Amino acid sequence: MSLKIAFIGFGKSANRYHLPYLNIRPDFELAMVYTRKPVDEALSKPYQENGTVFTTNLDDVLNNPQIDLVTICTPASTHYELAKSFILSNKSVIVEKPFVDSVEHAKELLSLGKERGVLVTPYQNRRFDGDFLAVKKVIEQGFLGDILEVESHIDYYRPGTVNKPGTKEQGTFYGLGIHLMDRMVSLFGRPDSVVYDIRNNEVANAVDNYFDVDLHYGTQNKIKVKAEFVVATDYPRFIVHGTNGSFIKYGADQQENDLKAGIMPGTDGFGEDSPMYYGVAKYRNSNGDWIEKQIKTPVGDYGAFYDDVYETLINDKPKLVTDEQAITDIELLEAGFKQPSPSVYQMPNFEI
């Protein structure tokens, strides 16, 4: 059984992070695309030839009873209202990151989805980055012992590129922090407390281009997530320390690099990491001997998110991103702006 899917928005997000993966998945049929303005024919023609309808009238999607699933790829400020309108039309929705602007809105949409019997989920595709999959594998295999510290970075050298005022949703913490924190929440759950340093370290009164945020789990485990736009030297994407050893991984996931080069999912070698960037684990074995070895990076696949969505909708598999995780992610974002940085936030007990 194939699912008929509609896209709201046809920009970089849809065309880079979603559609290349759906194009090779026969379980999904791209039935409709809504955009505010007509799409360039060169971009839309290949889809139109396969039966996709392009429209500038949102009601065409809302009132189409054949649409099973809607993916929202529009600016963050529009996510809440658009998602709510489709849920009320009894359609399942995938919402690009960040899901919504507030915990209140996240809870409302998730609750409304349960009432209507439809799937509501944020698009947390970065759970399928190869570098994160390597870290997840190392942690789950247990040879590092109890995890004491994890550090996760997304750094660039792009000075002066974030230089205008705006809402918090337009800043780097909402844009990139959501990925880094969601992955840690998927591994470790809700933290007990959070320490925030969110700012623009180049331009006063502009949206943030820098964050350094620590998630504390009890007194033993601390997770640092960090992004900065003036880093000229490669820094590890992940550093993991445990009671029995450490793991360090350089190099970003290769999917985006391949997509930018015009190499599409399904092509031989797509998304494969270079051996020079394989992470290195150093740990003690059961005999007390020190072992140092490379860990081959799993091949990332953002399309696996849609595979999980299909299993949820067709076979009642539990959602990949649980409601608690989705709400926790937004709570972690929102709490970063409750007080001027630096600040500390004590996480309350979870309530939905």
Short mmCIF file of C-alpha atoms in Angstrom, two decimals, residues 43-277:
data_model
loop_
_atom_site.label_atom_id
_atom_site.label_comp_id
_atom_site.label_asym_id
_atom_site.label_seq_id
_atom_site.Cartn_x
_atom_site.Cartn_y
_atom_site.Cartn_z
CA LEU A 43 11.85 22.21 -11.26
CA SER A 44 8.26 21.03 -11.35
CA LYS A 45 8.14 19.33 -14.77
CA PRO A 46 9.74 15.98 -13.74
CA TYR A 47 7.20 15.66 -10.93
CA GLN A 48 4.25 16.79 -13.04
CA GLU A 49 5.15 14.14 -15.61
CA ASN A 50 4.72 11.58 -12.83
CA GLY A 51 1.31 12.93 -11.87
CA THR A 52 2.13 15.42 -9.11
CA VAL A 53 -0.25 18.37 -8.98
CA PHE A 54 1.23 21.79 -8.14
CA THR A 55 -1.08 24.40 -6.65
CA THR A 56 -1.01 27.86 -5.08
CA ASN A 57 -4.33 27.24 -3.33
CA LEU A 58 -3.86 25.65 0.11
CA ASP A 59 -7.48 24.49 0.12
CA ASP A 60 -6.65 22.11 -2.73
CA VAL A 61 -4.56 20.12 -0.25
CA LEU A 62 -6.76 20.64 2.79
CA ASN A 63 -9.88 19.42 0.98
CA ASN A 64 -8.31 16.52 -0.90
CA PRO A 65 -9.56 13.32 0.78
CA GLN A 66 -6.92 11.21 -0.99
CA ILE A 67 -3.98 12.86 0.79
CA ASP A 68 -2.80 10.62 3.65
CA LEU A 69 0.20 12.60 4.83
CA VAL A 70 1.42 16.20 4.62
CA THR A 71 5.03 17.34 5.05
CA ILE A 72 5.41 21.00 6.04
CA CYS A 73 8.63 22.59 4.73
CA THR A 74 7.95 26.28 5.30
CA PRO A 75 9.49 28.93 7.59
CA ALA A 76 9.29 28.09 11.31
CA SER A 77 6.85 30.92 12.05
CA THR A 78 4.22 29.17 9.91
CA HIS A 79 4.54 25.65 11.32
CA TYR A 80 1.97 25.82 14.11
CA GLU A 81 -0.93 27.27 12.09
CA LEU A 82 -0.30 25.09 9.05
CA ALA A 83 0.07 21.88 11.05
CA LYS A 84 -3.10 22.63 13.02
CA SER A 85 -5.11 23.22 9.86
CA PHE A 86 -4.08 19.86 8.38
CA ILE A 87 -4.66 17.96 11.62
CA LEU A 88 -8.17 19.43 11.75
CA SER A 89 -8.59 18.14 8.18
CA ASN A 90 -7.76 14.67 9.52
CA LYS A 91 -4.40 14.40 7.79
CA SER A 92 -1.18 13.12 9.32
CA VAL A 93 1.62 15.70 9.38
CA ILE A 94 5.41 15.78 9.39
CA VAL A 95 6.73 19.19 10.42
CA GLU A 96 10.25 20.37 9.56
CA LYS A 97 12.44 21.52 12.41
CA PRO A 98 11.93 23.31 14.65
CA PHE A 99 8.56 21.66 15.20
CA VAL A 100 6.86 24.73 16.70
CA ASP A 101 7.77 27.83 18.70
CA SER A 102 6.58 26.79 22.16
CA VAL A 103 5.82 23.86 24.45
CA GLU A 104 2.20 25.02 24.62
CA HIS A 105 1.82 24.71 20.85
CA ALA A 106 3.68 21.37 20.77
CA LYS A 107 1.36 19.86 23.37
CA GLU A 108 -1.71 21.24 21.61
CA LEU A 109 -0.79 19.75 18.22
CA LEU A 110 0.19 16.37 19.63
CA SER A 111 -3.01 16.19 21.69
CA LEU A 112 -5.09 17.23 18.69
CA GLY A 113 -3.44 14.52 16.61
CA LYS A 114 -4.47 11.89 19.15
CA GLU A 115 -8.05 13.20 19.15
CA ARG A 116 -8.20 13.02 15.35
CA GLY A 117 -6.37 9.71 15.09
CA VAL A 118 -3.56 11.05 12.88
CA LEU A 119 0.22 11.05 13.13
CA VAL A 120 1.88 14.29 14.22
CA THR A 121 5.67 14.32 14.30
CA PRO A 122 8.64 16.67 13.85
CA TYR A 123 11.13 15.78 11.11
CA GLN A 124 14.22 14.78 13.09
CA ASN A 125 16.18 13.43 10.15
CA ARG A 126 19.56 14.08 11.79
CA ARG A 127 19.03 10.98 13.90
CA PHE A 128 20.14 9.29 10.68
CA ASP A 129 23.43 11.14 10.22
CA GLY A 130 26.28 8.68 9.84
CA ASP A 131 28.44 10.37 12.46
CA PHE A 132 25.65 10.18 15.03
CA LEU A 133 24.89 6.57 14.12
CA ALA A 134 28.55 5.78 14.81
CA VAL A 135 28.34 7.39 18.25
CA LYS A 136 25.06 5.65 19.01
CA LYS A 137 26.55 2.30 18.03
CA VAL A 138 29.63 2.80 20.21
CA ILE A 139 27.56 3.87 23.22
CA GLU A 140 25.05 1.03 22.85
CA GLN A 141 27.78 -1.61 22.48
CA GLY A 142 28.96 -0.62 25.95
CA PHE A 143 32.72 -1.01 25.64
CA LEU A 144 33.29 2.58 26.80
CA GLY A 145 31.61 1.75 30.11
CA ASP A 146 29.32 4.25 31.81
CA ILE A 147 29.12 7.44 29.74
CA LEU A 148 30.46 10.45 31.62
CA GLU A 149 30.62 13.13 28.94
CA VAL A 150 29.54 13.69 25.34
CA GLU A 151 30.44 16.73 23.26
CA SER A 152 28.65 17.37 19.95
CA HIS A 153 29.58 20.19 17.56
CA ILE A 154 28.42 21.80 14.34
CA ASP A 155 31.00 24.45 13.48
CA TYR A 156 31.59 26.64 10.44
CA TYR A 157 33.85 29.42 9.28
CA ARG A 158 31.25 31.87 8.00
CA PRO A 159 32.08 35.18 9.70
CA GLY A 160 29.56 37.97 9.40
CA THR A 161 26.79 35.84 7.88
CA VAL A 162 24.42 36.08 10.87
CA ASN A 163 24.10 39.82 11.29
CA LYS A 164 20.43 40.84 11.45
CA PRO A 165 17.82 41.09 14.21
CA GLY A 166 14.99 38.58 14.26
CA THR A 167 12.93 36.21 16.36
CA LYS A 168 14.48 33.40 18.36
CA GLU A 169 13.16 30.91 15.79
CA GLN A 170 15.41 32.53 13.17
CA GLY A 171 18.58 32.04 15.18
CA THR A 172 21.18 29.30 15.20
CA PHE A 173 20.01 27.67 18.44
CA TYR A 174 16.53 26.95 17.07
CA GLY A 175 17.98 26.10 13.65
CA LEU A 176 20.88 23.80 14.61
CA GLY A 177 20.51 23.28 18.35
CA ILE A 178 17.29 21.33 17.78
CA HIS A 179 19.25 18.64 15.90
CA LEU A 180 22.05 18.34 18.43
CA MET A 181 19.77 18.23 21.45
CA ASP A 182 17.19 15.90 19.91
CA ARG A 183 19.87 13.30 19.25
CA MET A 184 21.02 13.43 22.85
CA VAL A 185 17.44 13.27 24.12
CA SER A 186 16.92 10.19 21.94
CA LEU A 187 19.91 8.54 23.67
CA PHE A 188 19.65 9.77 27.26
CA GLY A 189 16.14 11.17 27.77
CA ARG A 190 15.23 14.36 29.62
CA PRO A 191 18.12 16.07 31.39
CA ASP A 192 17.84 17.24 34.99
CA SER A 193 19.19 20.73 34.38
CA VAL A 194 20.54 22.81 31.51
CA VAL A 195 23.17 25.55 31.38
CA TYR A 196 22.83 27.98 28.46
CA ASP A 197 25.18 30.39 26.69
CA ILE A 198 23.35 31.65 23.58
CA ARG A 199 24.42 34.84 21.80
CA ASN A 200 25.80 36.48 18.70
CA ASN A 201 29.52 36.73 19.29
CA GLU A 202 30.11 39.04 16.30
CA VAL A 203 27.19 41.47 15.96
CA ALA A 204 25.28 43.09 18.80
CA ASN A 205 21.47 42.84 18.67
CA ALA A 206 21.49 40.24 15.90
CA VAL A 207 19.97 36.75 16.22
CA ASP A 208 22.27 34.20 17.78
CA ASN A 209 25.12 32.65 15.82
CA TYR A 210 26.64 30.83 18.80
CA PHE A 211 25.50 28.48 21.51
CA ASP A 212 27.26 26.40 24.12
CA VAL A 213 24.69 24.39 26.07
CA ASP A 214 25.28 21.74 28.75
CA LEU A 215 22.67 19.09 29.51
CA HIS A 216 23.22 17.58 32.96
CA TYR A 217 22.04 14.07 33.86
CA GLY A 218 22.44 13.62 37.59
CA THR A 219 25.99 14.25 38.79
CA GLN A 220 27.69 11.79 36.43
CA ASN A 221 26.82 12.51 32.81
CA LYS A 222 27.14 15.89 31.06
CA ILE A 223 26.31 16.51 27.40
CA LYS A 224 27.71 19.59 25.65
CA VAL A 225 26.15 20.76 22.37
CA LYS A 226 27.80 23.64 20.58
CA ALA A 227 27.77 25.60 17.34
CA GLU A 228 29.87 28.55 16.22
CA PHE A 229 30.36 30.42 12.93
CA VAL A 230 33.98 31.54 13.35
CA VAL A 231 35.80 28.20 13.66
CA ALA A 232 38.57 27.93 11.06
CA THR A 233 40.14 24.67 12.24
CA ASP A 234 38.43 21.28 12.15
CA TYR A 235 37.11 20.21 15.54
CA PRO A 236 35.69 16.76 16.35
CA ARG A 237 32.00 16.38 15.59
CA PHE A 238 31.73 14.08 18.59
CA ILE A 239 33.81 13.40 21.69
CA VAL A 240 32.63 10.67 24.05
CA HIS A 241 34.27 9.77 27.36
CA GLY A 242 33.25 6.80 29.50
CA THR A 243 34.57 5.02 32.56
CA ASN A 244 36.32 2.52 30.28
CA GLY A 245 37.49 4.58 27.31
CA SER A 246 36.87 7.32 24.76
CA PHE A 247 35.64 7.79 21.19
CA ILE A 248 36.42 10.72 18.90
CA LYS A 249 34.83 11.33 15.49
CA TYR A 250 35.87 13.98 12.98
CA GLY A 251 34.00 14.86 9.81
CA ALA A 252 30.36 15.63 9.04
CA ASP A 253 27.84 13.21 7.61
CA GLN A 254 28.39 12.79 3.87
CA GLN A 255 24.78 12.84 2.68
CA GLU A 256 24.58 16.60 2.32
CA ASN A 257 27.94 16.80 0.51
CA ASP A 258 26.77 14.17 -1.98
CA LEU A 259 23.41 15.87 -2.50
CA LYS A 260 25.13 19.21 -3.17
CA ALA A 261 27.31 17.43 -5.76
CA GLY A 262 24.25 16.01 -7.51
CA ILE A 263 24.80 12.46 -6.23
CA MET A 264 21.41 11.07 -5.30
CA PRO A 265 20.25 8.44 -2.77
CA GLY A 266 20.29 5.00 -4.31
CA THR A 267 23.57 5.66 -6.13
CA ASP A 268 26.44 3.32 -5.25
CA GLY A 269 28.54 4.89 -2.52
CA PHE A 270 26.00 7.58 -1.63
CA GLY A 271 26.57 8.89 1.89
CA GLU A 272 29.60 6.71 2.58
CA ASP A 273 32.17 8.23 4.92
CA SER A 274 35.83 8.42 3.96
CA PRO A 275 37.97 6.01 6.03
CA MET A 276 40.14 8.97 7.01
CA TYR A 277 37.15 10.26 9.00
#
